[in-house]
Amino acid sequence: MTGAPDVLGVGRTGIGPAVVALGGGHGLYASLSALRMVTDRLTAVVTVADDGGSSGRLRRELGVLPPGDLRMALAALCGDDEWGSTWSEVVQHRFRSEGELHGHAVGNLLIVALWELLGDPVAGLDWVGRLLGAHGRVLPMASVPLDIVAEVELDGVISPVRGQVACASTPGRVQAISLVPEDPPARPEAVAAVLEADWVVFGPGSWFTSVLPHLKVPALARALHATRAKRLVTLNLAPQPGETDDFSPQQHLEVLRQHAPGLSIDVVLADTGVVDDPDALDKAAGALGARLVMADVAASDGSPRHDPRRLASVLDEIFLQKR
């Protein structure tokens, strides 16, 4: 596949570190948009628990992995040339109609068609990546579709809520998550990528439904503990409505520690503008074994999204041990 553009100068050696980015949805899109400027050895390991929208419909009708988060990751890795930007728009395009195609994303249909033709989810994603000229590889974290079950506290009562959409929209505060099935098979390619990585990046993203589920797939979790890679957490710029309302940055780290006891982190990256209590965040990072790096990585327009170039620049410095 095509190498990453030499935006920051890191491509001058031709390779860059082997990086695995974990997550799903818009958070992983932001992470990949930055990381592809830093290295041409990039792998996205994507959650497969979406049960809403086009992905949910295809999952229920055809029994396939939900393709939406995988599609978004591929779109993030498209090249900056005319070919890449055009294909990124094509795979993200959604039909608008009064019929059955309404709401379906073109990329979802393309991915599922290749899965049916090839009989292998990873081979299908690799083919889409080749078509798009993707700057990296996209892998599902598990071989089967998953359901997220959240323990949600509301008015002092904790109740189980099943399904990614329900978990993200149910009133109350999510306390913990688990997966159904409880012991899903990890994709061996994803496990291998983690074990061979130089860096593993968690977040940003929906904490309970995109980031933490990777730690609940046993074989993948074992690889995340065993890998010699350094582990980096990129914190969100704002709480996720319905999931982490009123969460401070340090609470995100405390929840990570609860879901993955014994997992050490090397670096926690936070945007300077959203940290109200640097000492508390530094303490929470230290409890994970991590050093805290604070930098301006948010978009300049004030929206709660990461600026790809700013984030890439800081990640580059971290990887090169300059920060």
Tab-separated table of C-alpha atoms in Angstrom, residues 15 19 26 38 49 73 95 99 120 141-142 147 154 158 164 188 218 229 248 260 268 272-273 286 290 305:
chain	number	residue	atom	x	y	z
A	15	ILE	CA	9.170	3.943	7.342
A	19	VAL	CA	1.722	1.780	15.160
A	26	HIS	CA	-15.119	9.430	14.748
A	38	VAL	CA	3.633	10.161	11.118
A	49	ALA	CA	-20.220	-3.981	18.071
A	73	ALA	CA	-11.187	3.892	9.323
A	95	PHE	CA	-28.119	7.179	-0.141
A	99	GLY	CA	-36.849	3.085	-0.218
A	120	ASP	CA	-12.827	-13.552	4.415
A	141	MET	CA	-10.834	-6.742	16.495
A	142	ALA	CA	-12.941	-9.921	16.538
A	147	ASP	CA	-22.895	-6.913	21.582
A	154	LEU	CA	-29.651	5.757	37.265
A	158	ILE	CA	-27.807	-0.298	38.330
A	164	GLN	CA	-24.057	-0.154	21.433
A	188	PRO	CA	-5.312	-13.359	14.601
A	218	PRO	CA	-9.427	-12.119	25.764
A	229	ALA	CA	5.166	-1.877	22.309
A	248	SER	CA	-13.101	14.536	34.043
A	260	ALA	CA	-7.726	-3.514	32.501
A	268	VAL	CA	-1.119	9.922	28.369
A	272	THR	CA	-4.012	21.692	27.458
A	273	GLY	CA	-7.281	23.543	27.066
A	286	GLY	CA	1.052	7.887	37.204
A	290	ALA	CA	2.417	6.766	32.476
A	305	ARG	CA	-12.284	17.682	17.743
